[in-house]
Short mmCIF file of C-alpha atoms in Angstrom, two decimals:
data_model
loop_
_atom_site.label_atom_id
_atom_site.label_comp_id
_atom_site.label_asym_id
_atom_site.label_seq_id
_atom_site.Cartn_x
_atom_site.Cartn_y
_atom_site.Cartn_z
CA UNK A 198 113.45 57.14 88.28
CA UNK A 199 111.80 54.07 89.67
CA UNK A 200 108.75 51.92 88.83
CA UNK A 201 105.57 53.28 90.35
CA UNK A 202 103.01 51.08 91.98
CA UNK A 203 100.97 50.60 95.10
CA UNK A 204 99.74 47.81 97.27
CA UNK A 205 96.42 46.42 96.15
CA UNK A 206 93.45 48.23 97.68
CA UNK A 207 92.20 46.34 100.68
CA UNK A 208 95.50 44.54 101.32
CA UNK A 209 96.59 46.23 104.52
CA UNK A 210 100.17 46.03 105.83
CA UNK A 211 98.92 44.35 108.98
CA UNK A 212 97.23 41.55 107.06
CA UNK A 213 100.32 41.09 104.90
CA UNK A 214 102.52 40.81 107.97
CA UNK A 215 100.14 38.24 109.44
CA UNK A 216 100.41 36.11 106.32
CA UNK A 217 104.15 36.57 105.77
CA UNK A 218 106.09 33.38 104.99
CA UNK A 219 107.48 31.40 107.88
CA UNK A 220 111.05 32.24 108.92
CA UNK A 221 112.48 29.09 107.35
CA UNK A 222 113.56 29.68 103.75
CA UNK A 223 112.37 27.07 101.24
CA UNK A 224 115.03 25.33 99.22
CA UNK A 225 115.78 26.59 95.73
CA UNK A 226 114.45 23.35 94.27
CA UNK A 227 110.94 24.06 95.55
CA UNK A 228 110.68 27.62 94.21
CA UNK A 229 110.15 28.89 90.68
CA UNK A 230 112.95 31.05 89.29
CA UNK A 231 111.97 34.70 89.54
CA UNK A 232 114.99 35.76 87.43
CA UNK A 233 116.61 33.64 84.71
CA UNK A 234 119.71 34.86 82.86
CA UNK A 235 121.50 32.87 80.18
CA UNK A 236 124.79 33.89 78.56
CA UNK A 237 123.93 37.54 79.06
CA UNK A 238 126.34 40.12 77.69
CA UNK A 239 126.53 43.90 77.46
CA UNK A 240 128.72 46.12 75.31
CA UNK A 241 128.88 49.90 75.36
CA UNK A 242 129.98 52.08 72.49
CA UNK A 243 132.84 54.36 73.50
CA UNK A 244 135.01 56.90 71.70
CA UNK A 245 137.90 54.47 71.32
CA UNK A 246 135.81 51.38 70.53
CA UNK A 247 133.32 49.07 72.20
CA UNK A 248 133.65 48.32 75.90
CA UNK A 249 132.52 44.88 77.05
CA UNK A 250 130.93 45.25 80.50
CA UNK A 251 129.38 41.79 80.91
CA UNK A 252 130.08 38.44 79.26
CA UNK A 253 128.24 35.11 79.42
CA UNK A 254 126.44 35.71 82.71
CA UNK A 255 124.35 32.67 83.71
CA UNK A 256 122.12 33.04 86.74
CA UNK A 257 118.88 31.74 88.19
CA UNK A 258 117.37 33.41 91.26
CA UNK A 259 114.41 31.65 92.93
CA UNK A 260 111.38 33.53 94.18
CA UNK A 261 111.91 34.94 97.65
CA UNK A 262 115.70 34.72 97.72
CA UNK A 263 117.93 37.53 99.02
CA UNK A 264 120.84 37.37 96.59
CA UNK A 265 123.93 39.55 97.01
CA UNK A 266 126.53 40.30 94.33
CA UNK A 267 130.10 41.35 95.13
CA UNK A 268 132.85 42.20 92.72
CA UNK A 269 135.66 44.68 92.00
CA UNK A 270 134.94 48.21 90.83
CA UNK A 271 134.02 48.36 87.15
CA UNK A 272 133.05 44.69 86.89
CA UNK A 273 129.51 45.39 85.65
CA UNK A 274 127.55 44.88 88.88
CA UNK A 275 125.52 48.05 88.48
CA UNK A 276 125.13 47.47 84.74
CA UNK A 277 123.56 44.10 85.50
CA UNK A 278 121.19 45.71 87.97
CA UNK A 279 120.21 48.43 85.49
CA UNK A 280 119.46 45.78 82.86
CA UNK A 281 117.14 44.02 85.31
CA UNK A 282 115.49 47.36 86.13
CA UNK A 283 114.86 48.05 82.45
CA UNK A 284 117.21 51.06 82.39
CA UNK A 285 119.69 49.36 80.03
CA UNK A 286 119.35 46.78 77.26
CA UNK A 287 121.57 43.71 77.16
CA UNK A 288 123.33 43.09 73.84
CA UNK A 289 123.66 39.29 74.06
CA UNK A 290 121.94 36.36 75.72
CA UNK A 291 118.53 35.92 77.32
CA UNK A 292 116.82 37.51 80.30
CA UNK A 293 113.50 36.32 81.72
CA UNK A 294 111.83 37.85 84.76
CA UNK A 295 108.68 36.23 86.10
CA UNK A 296 105.90 38.78 86.59
CA UNK A 297 103.03 36.99 88.30
CA UNK A 298 100.76 39.87 89.30
CA UNK A 299 100.40 42.51 86.60
CA UNK A 300 98.75 44.85 89.09
CA UNK A 301 102.03 45.15 90.97
CA UNK A 302 105.31 46.52 89.59
CA UNK A 303 107.87 43.95 88.54
CA UNK A 304 110.80 45.86 90.06
CA UNK A 305 111.71 48.81 92.24
CA UNK A 306 115.25 50.15 92.39
CA UNK A 307 116.99 51.70 95.40
CA UNK A 308 119.94 53.75 94.16
CA UNK A 309 123.30 54.29 95.82
CA UNK A 310 122.78 58.04 95.56
CA UNK A 311 119.97 59.68 97.49
CA UNK A 312 117.03 59.79 95.11
CA UNK A 313 114.15 61.14 97.16
CA UNK A 314 112.39 64.31 96.01
CA UNK A 315 113.73 67.36 97.90
CA UNK A 316 110.45 69.29 97.62
CA UNK A 317 108.39 66.52 99.25
CA UNK A 318 108.04 65.53 102.89
CA UNK A 319 109.02 62.08 104.08
CA UNK A 320 105.38 61.01 103.99
CA UNK A 321 104.86 62.32 100.46
CA UNK A 322 108.05 60.70 99.20
CA UNK A 323 107.00 57.29 100.53
CA UNK A 324 103.47 57.78 99.15
CA UNK A 325 104.54 58.99 95.71
CA UNK A 326 104.23 55.68 93.87
CA UNK A 327 100.93 54.87 95.55
CA UNK A 328 99.50 58.22 94.54
CA UNK A 329 100.67 57.84 90.93
CA UNK A 330 98.95 54.44 90.82
CA UNK A 331 95.70 55.94 92.02
CA UNK A 332 95.61 53.90 95.23
CA UNK A 333 92.80 55.20 97.49
CA UNK A 334 93.98 57.69 100.10
CA UNK A 335 92.80 55.52 102.99
CA UNK A 336 94.88 52.55 101.84
CA UNK A 337 97.83 54.73 100.92
CA UNK A 338 97.93 56.41 104.33
CA UNK A 339 97.94 53.04 106.08
CA UNK A 340 100.72 51.62 103.92
CA UNK A 341 102.84 54.76 104.19
CA UNK A 342 102.46 55.00 107.96
CA UNK A 343 103.35 51.33 108.33
CA UNK A 344 106.66 51.63 106.48
CA UNK A 345 107.58 54.99 108.00
CA UNK A 346 107.25 53.34 111.40
CA UNK A 347 109.24 50.34 110.21
CA UNK A 348 112.24 52.49 109.28
CA UNK A 349 112.00 54.54 112.47
CA UNK A 350 110.98 57.89 110.96
CA UNK A 351 107.59 58.45 112.61
CA UNK A 352 108.72 61.71 114.21
CA UNK A 353 110.04 62.96 110.87
CA UNK A 354 107.05 62.12 108.68
CA UNK A 355 106.46 65.81 107.90
CA UNK A 356 110.13 66.72 107.55
CA UNK A 357 111.79 67.62 104.25
CA UNK A 358 114.97 65.93 102.99
CA UNK A 359 117.17 68.93 103.86
CA UNK A 360 116.18 68.34 107.50
CA UNK A 361 117.32 64.70 107.43
CA UNK A 362 120.69 63.02 107.83
CA UNK A 363 122.09 60.83 105.05
CA UNK A 364 120.99 57.70 106.89
CA UNK A 365 117.46 59.02 107.28
CA UNK A 366 117.24 59.79 103.56
CA UNK A 367 118.21 56.24 102.71
CA UNK A 368 115.56 54.98 105.14
CA UNK A 369 113.02 56.97 103.13
CA UNK A 370 114.28 55.30 99.94
CA UNK A 371 113.92 51.84 101.48
CA UNK A 372 110.43 52.63 102.81
CA UNK A 373 109.36 53.93 99.40
CA UNK A 374 110.62 50.82 97.64
CA UNK A 375 108.77 48.43 99.96
CA UNK A 376 105.61 50.57 99.92
CA UNK A 377 105.56 50.20 96.12
CA UNK A 378 105.28 46.44 96.75
CA UNK A 379 107.36 45.22 93.77
CA UNK A 380 107.82 41.56 93.02
CA UNK A 381 111.59 42.10 92.77
CA UNK A 382 113.60 44.62 94.79
CA UNK A 383 116.87 45.82 93.25
CA UNK A 384 119.36 47.59 95.53
CA UNK A 385 122.56 49.25 94.34
CA UNK A 386 124.92 49.84 97.29
CA UNK A 387 122.19 51.72 99.17
CA UNK A 388 124.20 52.08 102.40
CA UNK A 389 127.69 52.59 100.96
CA UNK A 390 127.97 56.28 101.84
CA UNK A 391 126.88 55.86 105.46
CA UNK A 392 129.01 55.57 108.60
CA UNK A 393 129.41 52.14 110.14
CA UNK A 394 126.82 52.62 112.90
CA UNK A 395 124.10 53.86 110.57
CA UNK A 396 124.97 51.15 108.07
CA UNK A 397 124.51 48.43 110.69
CA UNK A 398 121.22 49.91 111.91
CA UNK A 399 119.83 50.10 108.38
CA UNK A 400 120.93 46.55 107.66
CA UNK A 401 118.98 45.38 110.70
CA UNK A 402 115.92 47.37 109.65
CA UNK A 403 116.12 45.99 106.11
CA UNK A 404 116.37 42.44 107.45
CA UNK A 405 113.30 42.91 109.64
CA UNK A 406 111.19 44.29 106.80
CA UNK A 407 112.40 41.58 104.42
CA UNK A 408 111.51 38.84 106.92
CA UNK A 409 107.88 39.96 106.68
CA UNK A 410 107.69 40.24 102.90
CA UNK A 411 110.27 37.70 101.65
CA UNK A 412 110.60 39.57 98.38
CA UNK A 413 113.12 38.51 95.79
CA UNK A 414 116.10 40.85 96.28
CA UNK A 415 119.21 41.43 94.21
CA UNK A 416 121.61 43.51 96.33
CA UNK A 417 124.79 44.93 94.80
CA UNK A 418 127.66 45.69 97.18
CA UNK A 419 131.42 46.01 97.51
CA UNK A 420 131.16 44.79 101.09
CA UNK A 421 131.59 41.08 101.82
CA UNK A 422 130.40 41.83 105.35
CA UNK A 423 127.09 43.29 104.11
CA UNK A 424 126.58 40.43 101.66
CA UNK A 425 126.95 37.80 104.39
CA UNK A 426 124.82 39.69 106.90
CA UNK A 427 121.93 40.15 104.47
CA UNK A 428 122.04 37.42 101.88
CA UNK A 429 120.96 33.83 101.39
CA UNK A 430 123.56 33.60 98.67
CA UNK A 431 126.65 35.54 97.55
CA UNK A 432 127.69 35.76 93.91
CA UNK A 433 131.29 36.78 93.17
CA UNK A 434 131.92 38.53 89.86
CA UNK A 435 135.17 38.65 87.91
CA UNK A 436 136.98 41.77 86.77
CA UNK A 437 135.65 43.30 83.56
CA UNK A 438 134.16 41.87 81.45
CA UNK A 439 132.14 40.69 84.40
CA UNK A 440 130.89 37.16 84.67
CA UNK A 441 130.08 34.96 87.65
CA UNK A 442 133.10 33.33 89.26
CA UNK A 443 131.63 31.81 92.43
CA UNK A 444 128.20 31.07 93.90
CA UNK A 445 128.38 30.74 97.69
CA UNK A 446 125.48 29.74 99.94
CA UNK A 447 125.14 31.65 103.22
CA UNK A 448 124.25 29.08 105.92
CA UNK A 449 123.38 31.42 108.80
CA UNK A 450 119.89 31.00 110.24
CA UNK A 451 117.27 33.73 110.14
CA UNK A 452 116.29 36.00 111.78
CA UNK A 453 119.75 37.51 112.13
CA UNK A 454 121.22 40.01 114.56
CA UNK A 455 123.98 41.94 112.78
CA UNK A 456 126.59 42.30 115.53
CA UNK A 457 125.98 38.86 117.04
CA UNK A 458 126.43 37.29 113.61
CA UNK A 459 129.64 39.18 112.94
CA UNK A 460 131.08 37.96 116.24
CA UNK A 461 130.77 34.28 115.31
CA UNK A 462 133.83 32.33 114.09
CA UNK A 463 131.79 30.90 111.21
CA UNK A 464 131.17 34.44 109.94
CA UNK A 465 134.90 35.16 109.88
CA UNK A 466 135.63 31.90 108.09
CA UNK A 467 133.02 32.55 105.40
CA UNK A 468 134.24 36.13 104.98
CA UNK A 469 137.71 34.78 104.24
CA UNK A 470 136.29 32.19 101.82
CA UNK A 471 134.51 34.88 99.81
CA UNK A 472 137.57 37.15 99.88
CA UNK A 473 139.75 34.32 98.60
CA UNK A 474 137.50 34.19 95.53
CA UNK A 475 137.40 37.97 95.14
CA UNK A 476 141.00 38.96 95.84
CA UNK A 477 142.51 38.08 92.44
CA UNK A 478 139.68 39.87 90.65
CA UNK A 479 140.26 43.04 92.65
CA UNK A 480 143.98 42.92 91.84
CA UNK A 481 143.26 42.32 88.16
CA UNK A 482 140.83 45.27 88.08
CA UNK A 483 143.43 47.50 89.73
CA UNK A 484 146.06 46.45 87.23
CA UNK A 485 143.69 47.20 84.34
CA UNK A 486 142.97 50.65 85.76
CA UNK A 487 146.70 51.33 85.96
CA UNK A 488 147.17 50.36 82.32
CA UNK A 489 144.21 52.45 81.13
CA UNK A 490 145.40 55.51 83.04
#
């Protein structure tokens, strides 16, 4: 399941790339909040009583920011993402998401699990949302071809998912999400199941596509490394019930080269700073799991 939409007829990928924002990222003070969350909470009904997944989450994400969220397992990261995607309802607090262009979808969600249709080719998977929106074939073909090339799958455009590796399938998911042209892109550990080489390649491809579009992104991950490579900002969540513990700016200039960035001393120092915030929460979550088992 994901929101279906297409690029506006007549707005070609080439023209969008030409008019993409400059590489420098505007300060948060100059941009309108795309996502505003105030004291948001979520409880689930369970057999042995209510389970509190989220508590008093306060967050403002400006338009065009790449925001990454890290936290221990079970802290509510994915629940928060599903609430933003409209797949769950929050039980407390306020959520406001700015939807400026009603002709475009507000959100698209890239799942951790492979979610492309096994009976469709790569091209048809990427085009699915455009076709459901009734986007003219000429425009759809151009948009689809553009993003297939961007994720390096031109030679596999007519292949079916069973003919693709896991990394290739996730490339299709990323291409489909960008082709839908949402105002907000939600990503739930999309590269977690991949080997390190494929993960790094896909991170670089995602960065290049994002540089052209500068969409608002909320990226959920267990990996501090991925959060610092991709994000403008890293949010650290507590153990369940999840709330925000730390809000850390990522100072590295864009565009970024993944391996060159990782090799810098500043990257190692910031990795340790984030881990110092996260470590106690991971230990607390482990202890809670031990008690519950």
